[in-house]
Short mmCIF file of C-alpha atoms in Angstrom, two decimals:
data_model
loop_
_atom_site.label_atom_id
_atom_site.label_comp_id
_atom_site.label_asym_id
_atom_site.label_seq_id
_atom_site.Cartn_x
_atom_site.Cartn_y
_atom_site.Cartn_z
CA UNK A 1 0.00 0.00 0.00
CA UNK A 2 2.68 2.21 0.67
CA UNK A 3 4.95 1.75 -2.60
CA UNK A 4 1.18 2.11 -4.17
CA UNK A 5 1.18 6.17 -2.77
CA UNK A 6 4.55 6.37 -3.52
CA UNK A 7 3.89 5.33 -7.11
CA UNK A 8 1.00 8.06 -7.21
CA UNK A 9 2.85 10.62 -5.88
CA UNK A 10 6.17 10.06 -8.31
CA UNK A 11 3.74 9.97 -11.12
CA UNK A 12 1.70 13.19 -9.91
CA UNK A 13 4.65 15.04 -10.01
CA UNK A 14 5.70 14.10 -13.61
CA UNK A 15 2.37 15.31 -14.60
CA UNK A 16 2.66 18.62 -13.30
CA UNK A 17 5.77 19.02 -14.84
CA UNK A 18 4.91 17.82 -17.92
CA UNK A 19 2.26 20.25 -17.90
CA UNK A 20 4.39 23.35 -17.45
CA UNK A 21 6.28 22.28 -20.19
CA UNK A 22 3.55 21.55 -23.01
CA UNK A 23 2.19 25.08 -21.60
CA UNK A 24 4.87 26.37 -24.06
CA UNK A 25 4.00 26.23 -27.58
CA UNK A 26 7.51 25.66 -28.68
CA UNK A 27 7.50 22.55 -26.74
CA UNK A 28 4.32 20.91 -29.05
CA UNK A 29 6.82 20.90 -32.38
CA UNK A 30 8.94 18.71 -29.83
CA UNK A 31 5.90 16.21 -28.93
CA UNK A 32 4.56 16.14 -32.41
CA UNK A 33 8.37 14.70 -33.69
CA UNK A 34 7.99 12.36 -30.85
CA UNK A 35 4.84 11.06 -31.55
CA UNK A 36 6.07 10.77 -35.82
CA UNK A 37 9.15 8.99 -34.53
CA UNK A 38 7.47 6.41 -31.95
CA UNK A 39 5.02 5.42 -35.16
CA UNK A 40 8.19 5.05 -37.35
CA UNK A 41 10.00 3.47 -35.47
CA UNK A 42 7.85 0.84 -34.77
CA UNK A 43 7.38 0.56 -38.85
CA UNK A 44 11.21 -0.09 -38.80
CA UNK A 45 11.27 -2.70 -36.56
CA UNK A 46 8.84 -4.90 -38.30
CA UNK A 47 10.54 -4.59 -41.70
CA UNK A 48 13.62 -5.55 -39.90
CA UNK A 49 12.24 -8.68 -38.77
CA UNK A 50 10.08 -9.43 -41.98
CA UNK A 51 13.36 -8.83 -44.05
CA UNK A 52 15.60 -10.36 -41.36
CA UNK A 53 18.49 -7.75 -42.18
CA UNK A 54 20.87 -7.03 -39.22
CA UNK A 55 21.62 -4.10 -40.95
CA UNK A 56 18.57 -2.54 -41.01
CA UNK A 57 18.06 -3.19 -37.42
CA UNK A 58 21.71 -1.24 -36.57
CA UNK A 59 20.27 1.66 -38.61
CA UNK A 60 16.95 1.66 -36.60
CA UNK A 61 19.03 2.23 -33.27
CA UNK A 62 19.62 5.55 -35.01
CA UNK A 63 15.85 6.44 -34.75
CA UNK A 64 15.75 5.54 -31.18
CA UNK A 65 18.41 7.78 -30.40
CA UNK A 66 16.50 10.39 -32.34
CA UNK A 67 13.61 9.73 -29.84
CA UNK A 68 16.54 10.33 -26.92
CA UNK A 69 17.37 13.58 -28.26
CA UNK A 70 13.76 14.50 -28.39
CA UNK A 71 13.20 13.81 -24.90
CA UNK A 72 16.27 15.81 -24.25
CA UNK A 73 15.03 18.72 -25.85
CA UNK A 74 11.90 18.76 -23.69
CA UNK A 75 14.31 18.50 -20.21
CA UNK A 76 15.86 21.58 -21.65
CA UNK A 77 12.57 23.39 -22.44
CA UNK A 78 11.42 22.42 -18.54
CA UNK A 79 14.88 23.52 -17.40
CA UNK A 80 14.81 26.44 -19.21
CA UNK A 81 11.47 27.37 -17.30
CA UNK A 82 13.00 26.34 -13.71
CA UNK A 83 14.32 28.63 -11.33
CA UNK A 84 17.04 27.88 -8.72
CA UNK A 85 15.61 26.22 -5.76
CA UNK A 86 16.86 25.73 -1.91
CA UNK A 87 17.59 21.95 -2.79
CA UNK A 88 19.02 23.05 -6.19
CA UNK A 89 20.79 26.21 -5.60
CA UNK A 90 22.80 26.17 -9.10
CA UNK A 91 19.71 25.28 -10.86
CA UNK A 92 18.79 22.29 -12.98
CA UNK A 93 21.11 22.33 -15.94
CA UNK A 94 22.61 19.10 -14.66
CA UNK A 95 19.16 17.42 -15.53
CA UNK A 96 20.35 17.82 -19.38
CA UNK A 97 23.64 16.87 -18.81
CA UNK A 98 22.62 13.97 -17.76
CA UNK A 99 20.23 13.16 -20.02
CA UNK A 100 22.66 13.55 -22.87
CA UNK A 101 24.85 11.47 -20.78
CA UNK A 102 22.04 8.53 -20.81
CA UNK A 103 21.41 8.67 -24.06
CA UNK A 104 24.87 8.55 -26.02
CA UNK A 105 25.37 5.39 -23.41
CA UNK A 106 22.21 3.89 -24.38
CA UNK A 107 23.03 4.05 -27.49
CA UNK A 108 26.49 2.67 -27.15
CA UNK A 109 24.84 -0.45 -25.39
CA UNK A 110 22.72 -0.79 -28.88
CA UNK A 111 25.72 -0.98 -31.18
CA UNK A 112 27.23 -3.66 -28.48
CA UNK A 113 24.32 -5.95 -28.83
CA UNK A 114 24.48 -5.28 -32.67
CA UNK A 115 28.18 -6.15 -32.58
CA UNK A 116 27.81 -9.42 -30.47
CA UNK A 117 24.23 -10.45 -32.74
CA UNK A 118 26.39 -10.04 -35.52
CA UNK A 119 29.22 -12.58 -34.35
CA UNK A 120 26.82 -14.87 -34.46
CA UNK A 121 25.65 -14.65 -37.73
CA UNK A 122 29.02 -14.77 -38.97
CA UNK A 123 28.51 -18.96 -37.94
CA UNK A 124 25.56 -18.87 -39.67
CA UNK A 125 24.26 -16.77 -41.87
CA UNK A 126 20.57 -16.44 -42.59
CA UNK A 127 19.05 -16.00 -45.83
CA UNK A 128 18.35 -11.62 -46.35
CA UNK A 129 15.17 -10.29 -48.23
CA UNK A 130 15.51 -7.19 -49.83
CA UNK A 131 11.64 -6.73 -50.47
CA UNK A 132 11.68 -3.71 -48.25
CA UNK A 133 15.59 -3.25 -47.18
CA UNK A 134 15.83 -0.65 -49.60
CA UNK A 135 12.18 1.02 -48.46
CA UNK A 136 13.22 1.10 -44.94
CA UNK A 137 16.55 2.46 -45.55
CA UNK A 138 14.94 5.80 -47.61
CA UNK A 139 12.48 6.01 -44.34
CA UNK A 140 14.97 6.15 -41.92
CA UNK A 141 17.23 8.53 -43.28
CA UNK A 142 14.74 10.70 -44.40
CA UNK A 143 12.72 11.09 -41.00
CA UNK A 144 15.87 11.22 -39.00
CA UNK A 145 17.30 14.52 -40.97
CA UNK A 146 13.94 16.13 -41.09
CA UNK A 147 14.23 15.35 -37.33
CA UNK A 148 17.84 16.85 -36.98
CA UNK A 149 17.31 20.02 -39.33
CA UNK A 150 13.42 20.86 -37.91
CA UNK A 151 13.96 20.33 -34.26
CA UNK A 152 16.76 22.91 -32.91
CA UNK A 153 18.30 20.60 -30.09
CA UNK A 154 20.62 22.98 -27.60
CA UNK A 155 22.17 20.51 -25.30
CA UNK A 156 23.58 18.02 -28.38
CA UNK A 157 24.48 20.95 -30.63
CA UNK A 158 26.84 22.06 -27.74
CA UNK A 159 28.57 18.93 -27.21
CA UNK A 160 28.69 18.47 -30.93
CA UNK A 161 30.84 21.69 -31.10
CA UNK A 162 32.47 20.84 -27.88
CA UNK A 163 33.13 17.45 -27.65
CA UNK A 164 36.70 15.90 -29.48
CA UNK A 165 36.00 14.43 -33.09
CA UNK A 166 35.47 11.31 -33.66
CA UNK A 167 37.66 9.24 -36.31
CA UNK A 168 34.31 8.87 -39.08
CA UNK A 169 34.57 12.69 -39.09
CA UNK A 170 38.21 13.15 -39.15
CA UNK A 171 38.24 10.36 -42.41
CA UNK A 172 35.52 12.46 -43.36
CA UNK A 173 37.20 15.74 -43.27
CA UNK A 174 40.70 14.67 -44.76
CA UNK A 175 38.18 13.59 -47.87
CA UNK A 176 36.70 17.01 -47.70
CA UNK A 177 39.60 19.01 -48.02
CA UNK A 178 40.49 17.08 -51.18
CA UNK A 179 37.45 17.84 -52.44
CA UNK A 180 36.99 21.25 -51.48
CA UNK A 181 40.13 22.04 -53.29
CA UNK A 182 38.36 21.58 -56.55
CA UNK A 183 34.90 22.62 -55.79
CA UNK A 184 35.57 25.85 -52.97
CA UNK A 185 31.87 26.04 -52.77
CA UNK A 186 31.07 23.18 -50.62
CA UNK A 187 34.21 24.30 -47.88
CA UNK A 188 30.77 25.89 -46.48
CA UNK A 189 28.80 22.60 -45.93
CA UNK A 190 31.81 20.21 -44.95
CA UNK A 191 34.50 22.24 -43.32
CA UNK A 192 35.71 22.54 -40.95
CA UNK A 193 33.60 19.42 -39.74
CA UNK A 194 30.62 17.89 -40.63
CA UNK A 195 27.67 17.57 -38.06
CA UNK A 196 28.10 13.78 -36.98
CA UNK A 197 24.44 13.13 -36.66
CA UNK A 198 23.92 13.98 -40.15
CA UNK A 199 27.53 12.42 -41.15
CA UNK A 200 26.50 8.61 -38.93
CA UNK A 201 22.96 8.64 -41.07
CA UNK A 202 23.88 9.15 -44.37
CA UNK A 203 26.94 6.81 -43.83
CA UNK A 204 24.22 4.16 -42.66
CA UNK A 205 22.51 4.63 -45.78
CA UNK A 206 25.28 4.25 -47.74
CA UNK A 207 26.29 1.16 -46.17
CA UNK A 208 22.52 -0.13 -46.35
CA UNK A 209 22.04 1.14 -50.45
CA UNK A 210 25.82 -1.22 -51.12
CA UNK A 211 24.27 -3.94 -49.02
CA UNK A 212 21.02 -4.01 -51.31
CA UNK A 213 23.03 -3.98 -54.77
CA UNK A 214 25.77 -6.65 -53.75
CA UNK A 215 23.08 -8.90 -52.21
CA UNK A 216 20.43 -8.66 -55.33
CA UNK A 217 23.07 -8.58 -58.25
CA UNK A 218 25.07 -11.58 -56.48
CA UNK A 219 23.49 -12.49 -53.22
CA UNK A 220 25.70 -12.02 -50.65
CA UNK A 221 23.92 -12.32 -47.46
CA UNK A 222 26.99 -11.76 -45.53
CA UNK A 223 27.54 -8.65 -46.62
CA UNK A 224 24.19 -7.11 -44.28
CA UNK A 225 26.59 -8.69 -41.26
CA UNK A 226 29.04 -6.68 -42.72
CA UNK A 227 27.63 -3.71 -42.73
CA UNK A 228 25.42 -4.18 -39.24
CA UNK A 229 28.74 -3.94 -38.30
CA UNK A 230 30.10 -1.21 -39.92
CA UNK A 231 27.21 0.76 -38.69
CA UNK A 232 27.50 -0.35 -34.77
CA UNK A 233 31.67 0.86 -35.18
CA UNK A 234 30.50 4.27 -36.64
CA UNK A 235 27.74 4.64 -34.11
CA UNK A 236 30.34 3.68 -30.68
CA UNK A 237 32.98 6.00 -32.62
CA UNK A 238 30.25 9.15 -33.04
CA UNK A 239 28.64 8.61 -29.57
CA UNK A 240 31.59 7.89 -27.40
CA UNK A 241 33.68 11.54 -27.40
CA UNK A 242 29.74 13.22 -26.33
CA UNK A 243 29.57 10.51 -23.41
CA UNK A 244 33.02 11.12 -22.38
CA UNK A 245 32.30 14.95 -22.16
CA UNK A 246 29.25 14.94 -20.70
CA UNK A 247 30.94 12.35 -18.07
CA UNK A 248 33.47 15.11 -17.02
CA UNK A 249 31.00 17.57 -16.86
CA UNK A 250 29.03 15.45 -14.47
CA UNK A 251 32.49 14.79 -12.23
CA UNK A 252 32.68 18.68 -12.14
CA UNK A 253 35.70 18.76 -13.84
CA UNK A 254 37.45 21.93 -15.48
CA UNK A 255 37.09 22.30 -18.91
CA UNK A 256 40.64 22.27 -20.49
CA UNK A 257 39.39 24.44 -23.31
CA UNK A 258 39.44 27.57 -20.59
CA UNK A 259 42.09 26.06 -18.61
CA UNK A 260 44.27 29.15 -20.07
CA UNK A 261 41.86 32.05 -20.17
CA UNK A 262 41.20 31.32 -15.88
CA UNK A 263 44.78 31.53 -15.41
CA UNK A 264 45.14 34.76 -17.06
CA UNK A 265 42.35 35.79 -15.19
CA UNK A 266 43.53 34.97 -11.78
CA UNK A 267 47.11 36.35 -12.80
CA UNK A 268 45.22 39.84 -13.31
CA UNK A 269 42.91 39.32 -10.49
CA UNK A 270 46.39 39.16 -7.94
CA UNK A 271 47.97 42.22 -9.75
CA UNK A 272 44.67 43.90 -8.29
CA UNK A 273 45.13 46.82 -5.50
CA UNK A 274 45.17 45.68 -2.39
CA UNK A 275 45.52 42.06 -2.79
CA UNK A 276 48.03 40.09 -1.41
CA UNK A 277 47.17 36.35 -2.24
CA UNK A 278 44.83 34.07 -4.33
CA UNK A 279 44.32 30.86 -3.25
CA UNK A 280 42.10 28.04 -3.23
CA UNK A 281 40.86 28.39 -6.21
CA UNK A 282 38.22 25.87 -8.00
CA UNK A 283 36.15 25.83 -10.74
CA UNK A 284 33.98 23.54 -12.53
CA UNK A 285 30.98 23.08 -15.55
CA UNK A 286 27.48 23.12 -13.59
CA UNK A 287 25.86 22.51 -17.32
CA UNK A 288 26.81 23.03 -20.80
CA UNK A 289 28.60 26.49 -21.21
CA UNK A 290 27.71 27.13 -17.70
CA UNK A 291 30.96 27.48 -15.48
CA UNK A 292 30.83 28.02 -11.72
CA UNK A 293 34.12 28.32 -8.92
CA UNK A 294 35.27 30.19 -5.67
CA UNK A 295 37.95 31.33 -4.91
CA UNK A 296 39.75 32.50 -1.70
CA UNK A 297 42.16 36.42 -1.81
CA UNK A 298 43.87 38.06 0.86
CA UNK A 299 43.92 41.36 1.16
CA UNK A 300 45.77 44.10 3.37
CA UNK A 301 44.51 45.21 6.53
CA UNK A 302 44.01 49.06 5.03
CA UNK A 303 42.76 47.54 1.83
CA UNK A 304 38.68 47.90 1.25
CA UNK A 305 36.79 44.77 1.38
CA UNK A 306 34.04 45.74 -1.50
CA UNK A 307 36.06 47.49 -3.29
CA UNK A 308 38.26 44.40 -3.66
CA UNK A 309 35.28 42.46 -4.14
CA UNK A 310 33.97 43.97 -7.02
CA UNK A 311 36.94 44.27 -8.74
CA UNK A 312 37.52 40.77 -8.34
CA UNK A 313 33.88 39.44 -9.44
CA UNK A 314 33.79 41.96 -12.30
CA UNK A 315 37.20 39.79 -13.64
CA UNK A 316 36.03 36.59 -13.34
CA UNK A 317 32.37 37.49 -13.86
CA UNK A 318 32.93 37.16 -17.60
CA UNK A 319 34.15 33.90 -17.86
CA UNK A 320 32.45 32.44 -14.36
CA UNK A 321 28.87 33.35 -14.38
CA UNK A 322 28.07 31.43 -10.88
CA UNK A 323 30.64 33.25 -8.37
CA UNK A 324 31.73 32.75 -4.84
CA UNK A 325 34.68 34.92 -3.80
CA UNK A 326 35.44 35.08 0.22
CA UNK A 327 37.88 38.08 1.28
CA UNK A 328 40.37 37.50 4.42
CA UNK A 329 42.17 40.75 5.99
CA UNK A 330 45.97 40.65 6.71
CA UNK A 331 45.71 40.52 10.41
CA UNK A 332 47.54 38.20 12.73
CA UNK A 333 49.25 38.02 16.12
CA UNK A 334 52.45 36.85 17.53
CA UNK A 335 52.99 32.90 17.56
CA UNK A 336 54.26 31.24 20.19
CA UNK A 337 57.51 30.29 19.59
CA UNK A 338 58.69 28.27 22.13
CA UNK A 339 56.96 25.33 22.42
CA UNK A 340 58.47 22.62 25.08
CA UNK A 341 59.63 23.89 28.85
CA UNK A 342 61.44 27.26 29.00
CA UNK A 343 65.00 27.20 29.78
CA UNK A 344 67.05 28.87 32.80
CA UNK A 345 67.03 32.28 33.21
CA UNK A 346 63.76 32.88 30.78
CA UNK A 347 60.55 34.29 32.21
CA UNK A 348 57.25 33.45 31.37
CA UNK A 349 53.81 35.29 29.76
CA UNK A 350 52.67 36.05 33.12
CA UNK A 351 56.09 37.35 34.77
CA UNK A 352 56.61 39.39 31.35
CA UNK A 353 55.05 42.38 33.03
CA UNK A 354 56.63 42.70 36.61
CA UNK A 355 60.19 41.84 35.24
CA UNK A 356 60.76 43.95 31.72
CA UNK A 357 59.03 47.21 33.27
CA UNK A 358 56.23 47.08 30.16
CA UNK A 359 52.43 46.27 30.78
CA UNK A 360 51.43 43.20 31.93
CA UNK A 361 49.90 40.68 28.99
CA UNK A 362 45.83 40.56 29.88
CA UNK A 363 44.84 37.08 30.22
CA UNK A 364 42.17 37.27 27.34
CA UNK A 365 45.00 37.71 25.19
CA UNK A 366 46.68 34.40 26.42
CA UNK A 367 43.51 32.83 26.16
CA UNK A 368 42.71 33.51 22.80
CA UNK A 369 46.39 32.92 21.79
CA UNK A 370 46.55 29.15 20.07
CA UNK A 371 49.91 27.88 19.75
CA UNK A 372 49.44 26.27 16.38
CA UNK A 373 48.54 29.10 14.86
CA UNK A 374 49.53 32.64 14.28
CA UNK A 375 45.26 34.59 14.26
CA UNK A 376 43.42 33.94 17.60
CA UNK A 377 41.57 31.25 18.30
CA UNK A 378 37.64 32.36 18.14
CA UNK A 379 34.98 29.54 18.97
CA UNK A 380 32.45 31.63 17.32
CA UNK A 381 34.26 31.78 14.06
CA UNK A 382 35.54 28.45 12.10
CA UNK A 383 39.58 27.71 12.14
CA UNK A 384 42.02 30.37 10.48
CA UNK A 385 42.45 29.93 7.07
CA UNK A 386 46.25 31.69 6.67
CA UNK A 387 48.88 30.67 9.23
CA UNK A 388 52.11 32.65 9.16
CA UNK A 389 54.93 32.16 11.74
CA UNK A 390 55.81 35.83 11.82
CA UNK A 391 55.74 38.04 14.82
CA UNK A 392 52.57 40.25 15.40
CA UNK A 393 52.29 44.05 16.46
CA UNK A 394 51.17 43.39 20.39
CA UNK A 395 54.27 41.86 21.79
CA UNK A 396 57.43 43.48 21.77
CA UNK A 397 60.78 41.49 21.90
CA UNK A 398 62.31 41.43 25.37
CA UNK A 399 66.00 41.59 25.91
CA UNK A 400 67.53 41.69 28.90
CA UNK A 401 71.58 42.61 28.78
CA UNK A 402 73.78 39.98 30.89
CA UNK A 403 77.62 41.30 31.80
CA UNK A 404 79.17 38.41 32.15
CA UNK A 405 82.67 38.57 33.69
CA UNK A 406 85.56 39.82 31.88
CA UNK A 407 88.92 37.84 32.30
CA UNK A 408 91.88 40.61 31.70
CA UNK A 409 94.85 38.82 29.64
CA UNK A 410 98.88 38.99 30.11
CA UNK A 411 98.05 40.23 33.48
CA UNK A 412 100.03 37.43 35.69
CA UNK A 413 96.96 37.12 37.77
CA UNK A 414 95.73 33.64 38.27
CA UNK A 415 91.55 33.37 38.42
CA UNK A 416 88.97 30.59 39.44
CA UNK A 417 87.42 28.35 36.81
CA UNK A 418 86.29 29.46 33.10
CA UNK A 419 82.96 30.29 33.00
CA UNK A 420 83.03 29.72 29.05
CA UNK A 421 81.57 26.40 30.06
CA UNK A 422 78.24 27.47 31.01
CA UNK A 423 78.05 30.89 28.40
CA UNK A 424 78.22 27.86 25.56
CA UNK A 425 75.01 26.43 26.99
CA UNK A 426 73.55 29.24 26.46
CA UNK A 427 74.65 29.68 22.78
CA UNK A 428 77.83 32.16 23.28
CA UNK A 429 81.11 30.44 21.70
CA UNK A 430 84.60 30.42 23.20
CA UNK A 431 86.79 33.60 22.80
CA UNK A 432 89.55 32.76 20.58
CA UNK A 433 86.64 32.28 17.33
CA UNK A 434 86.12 36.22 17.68
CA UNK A 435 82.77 36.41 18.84
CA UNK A 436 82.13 39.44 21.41
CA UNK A 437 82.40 39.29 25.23
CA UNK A 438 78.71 40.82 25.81
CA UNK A 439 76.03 38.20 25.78
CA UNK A 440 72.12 38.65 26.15
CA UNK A 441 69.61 36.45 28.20
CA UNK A 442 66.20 35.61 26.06
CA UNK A 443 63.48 33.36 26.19
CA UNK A 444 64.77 32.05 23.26
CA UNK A 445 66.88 28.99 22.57
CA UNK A 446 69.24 30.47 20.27
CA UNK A 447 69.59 33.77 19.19
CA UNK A 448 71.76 35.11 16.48
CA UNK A 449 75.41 36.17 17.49
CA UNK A 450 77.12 39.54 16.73
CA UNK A 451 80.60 39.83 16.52
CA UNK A 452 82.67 41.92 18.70
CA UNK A 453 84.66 44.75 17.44
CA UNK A 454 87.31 44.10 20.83
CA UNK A 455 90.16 41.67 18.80
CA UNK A 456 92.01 39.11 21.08
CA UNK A 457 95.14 39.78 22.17
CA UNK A 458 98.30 37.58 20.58
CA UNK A 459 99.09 34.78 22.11
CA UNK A 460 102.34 34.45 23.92
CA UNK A 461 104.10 30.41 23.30
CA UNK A 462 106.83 29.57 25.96
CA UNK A 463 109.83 28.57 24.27
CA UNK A 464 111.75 25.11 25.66
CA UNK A 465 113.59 25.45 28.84
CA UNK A 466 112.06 29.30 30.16
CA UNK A 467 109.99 28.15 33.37
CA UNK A 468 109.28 31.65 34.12
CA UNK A 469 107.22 32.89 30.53
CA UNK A 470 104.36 30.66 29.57
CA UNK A 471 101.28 31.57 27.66
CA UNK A 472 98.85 33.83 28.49
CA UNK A 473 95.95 31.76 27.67
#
């Protein structure tokens, strides 16, 4: 009982929207074709069987597909008369993606079965009769390019254009050159490529008006296998590039055809005032010619926000007509840079105040400071997207001077230990390598040295047998 209601309410919607879109006249051309091409092809199929010809069963798959195109014009009409909903916020151009999508597979899967029907009849072939090969061949064609020429299809003329050609139309157009050469007027009608739903048909008919002569004049019955399969290789060859784009469209690739104008585009777009960074950029096809992205820019902390903005949407806007663009200031604070225990002699965040004389650090400050990070750590507000392990403009570097004691040389004078020992813990070298005498206690492991401008004095070497000079170091 339930899947009954279900049933009911599936099909209650496909009425209403198959209402809205017979509400538009141009939409009745569409359902008249369908209703022509429904009747014919049904015609088709009984000659096939009454004339048992494989290869006039191939060609039929070409009016079925026909049929798929017409139901793919009347998805666009319906999307064309659909706005963006809350469930569907970059509208429903996908629906005729995908519908394009189904059919070039569907049609695929036709020439397969034609393919594997015609192995078999390679074994044994059946006996052909041409009563009405010849009739049904004429039928075809003709309805199919009165089908093609009357009935302005959007969403296959796109992919047409857009899609890689296939190898029947690059045979095709090597042929046409040569023949263009000595008639220029046709470089109109078969350069620079020919349409390959009118190019598959009348290559079916070709294949189907041979098949008739050789199989009347010398009855060859294999040659229909032949050409059944001639026709299913030119019908995977057209179909297959449209499936493949339409695929990547679907995966919401980016189209390699604009893969250079976006980069110049985002190479202007960072030469822009005020902006420091674009990152995270993404784009992909939502439909056919119908590109959408975001993108991520950093800006300076003086820079202004819409000002930025709109500069930035009005240079993509012209190749990316569905926009997101999300603006992040310059602003950061001082990282923590000292991550394990601090060592002797350094002073912590919350003796920084009472020892170095400046304002104390406020605890909301050393709350909201995260240690990963360089921007503070807001729980309203989702995780930084920039990290930079710079210092910030709130906390001032503390140095505190450190005298250590100075050992006078050639003197005579005899002292206590060196205390050289414990200045090289805390990253001071020996004397004799020229480094200064004055030394600075941080909160810092190592700090860079400075060298000293006071030069050591020479050493003095005893010489062998003079107990009373010796060196002075």
């Amino acid at each position: 009982m339930l899947f009954f209601f279900f049933s009911i309410s599936i099909f209650g919607k496909l009425y209403l929207e198959f209402r809205l879109v017979a509400s538009d006249r141009r939409s009745w051309r569409i359902l008249l074709f369908g209703m022509l091409n429904v009747i014919c092809t049904a015609c088709l199929l009984m000659w096939c069987n009454s004339t048992n010809s494989m290869a006039l069963t191939a060609y039929t798959y070409l009016t079925i597909f026909d049929l798929f195109s017409l139901i793919t014009c009347l998805i666009s009409s319906w999307v064309a008369m659909k706005k963006p909903s809350q469930s569907y916020s970059f509208g429903f151009e996908r629906f005729e993606v995908l519908a394009v999508f189904a059919s070039t597979v569907l049609v695929q899967l036709g020439a397969l079965f034609i393919l594997k029907e015609s192995v078999e009849r390679f074994v044994k072939q059946p006996d052909i009769h041409t009563g009405r090969l010849l009739v049904g061949t004429f039928v075809a064609l003709f309805f199919n390019l009165l089908t093609l020429l009357s009935v302005k299809n959007k969403p296959f003329s796109y992919v047409s254009e857009a899609a890689s050609t296939s190898w029947l139309q690059e045979h095709v157009a090597d042929l046409s050159r040569s023949l263009c050469g000595i008639i220029p007027g046709l470089s109109s009608v078969l350069l620079p490529r020919m349409n390959p739903f009118v190019l598959i048909n009348l290559a079916g008919a070709l294949a189907l008006g041979i098949t008739y002569m050789l199989i009347e004049i010398n009855n060859y019955n294999s040659v229909d296998t032949a050409s059944a399969v001639a026709i299913a290789l030119m019908t995977f060859g057209t179909m297959y590039p449209m499936s493949v784009y339409s695929g990547k469209v679907l995966l919401q690739t980016t189209p390699s055809h604009v893969l250079g104008q976006l980069d110049k585009l985002l190479r202007e777009v960072s030469t822009l005032d005020g902006v420091l960074e674009v990152r995270n950029e993404h784009f992909w096809t939502v439909g056919f010619g119908a590109l959408a992205g975001s993108v991520h820019v950093r800006i300076r902390r003086d820079a202004n926000e819409q000002m930025v903005l709109a500069h930035v949407t009005n240079r993509l806007h012209t190749l990316v007509s569905t926009l997101t663009v999300q603006i992040f200031k310059d602003d950061w604070i001082r990282p923590s840079l000292v991550a394990g225990p601090l060592p002797a002699g350094a002073i912590s965040a919350s003796e920084y105040g009472t020892h170095s004389g400046f304002p104390p650090l406020s605890s909301r400050h050393v709350e909201e400071m995260d240690p990963l990070t360089s921007t503070p750590a807001k729980p309203s507000s989702p995780p930084p997207e920039f990290s930079f392990n710079t210092p910030g403009r709130n906390i001032q570097p503390v140095v505190f001077p450190s005298a250590p004691p100075q050992r006078p040389y050639s003197m005579g004078l005899t002292y206590g230990a060196s205390p050289y020992a414990s200045m090289l813990n805390q990253g001071f070298s020996h004397p004799g390598t020229g480094l200064g005498l004055g030394g600075f206690r941080t909160s810092f492991n190592t700090v860079p040295q400075r060298y000293g401008s006071n030069p050591l004095p020479p050493q003095t070497v005893a010489e062998p047998g003079d107990s009373n000079r010796g060196s002075s170091y």
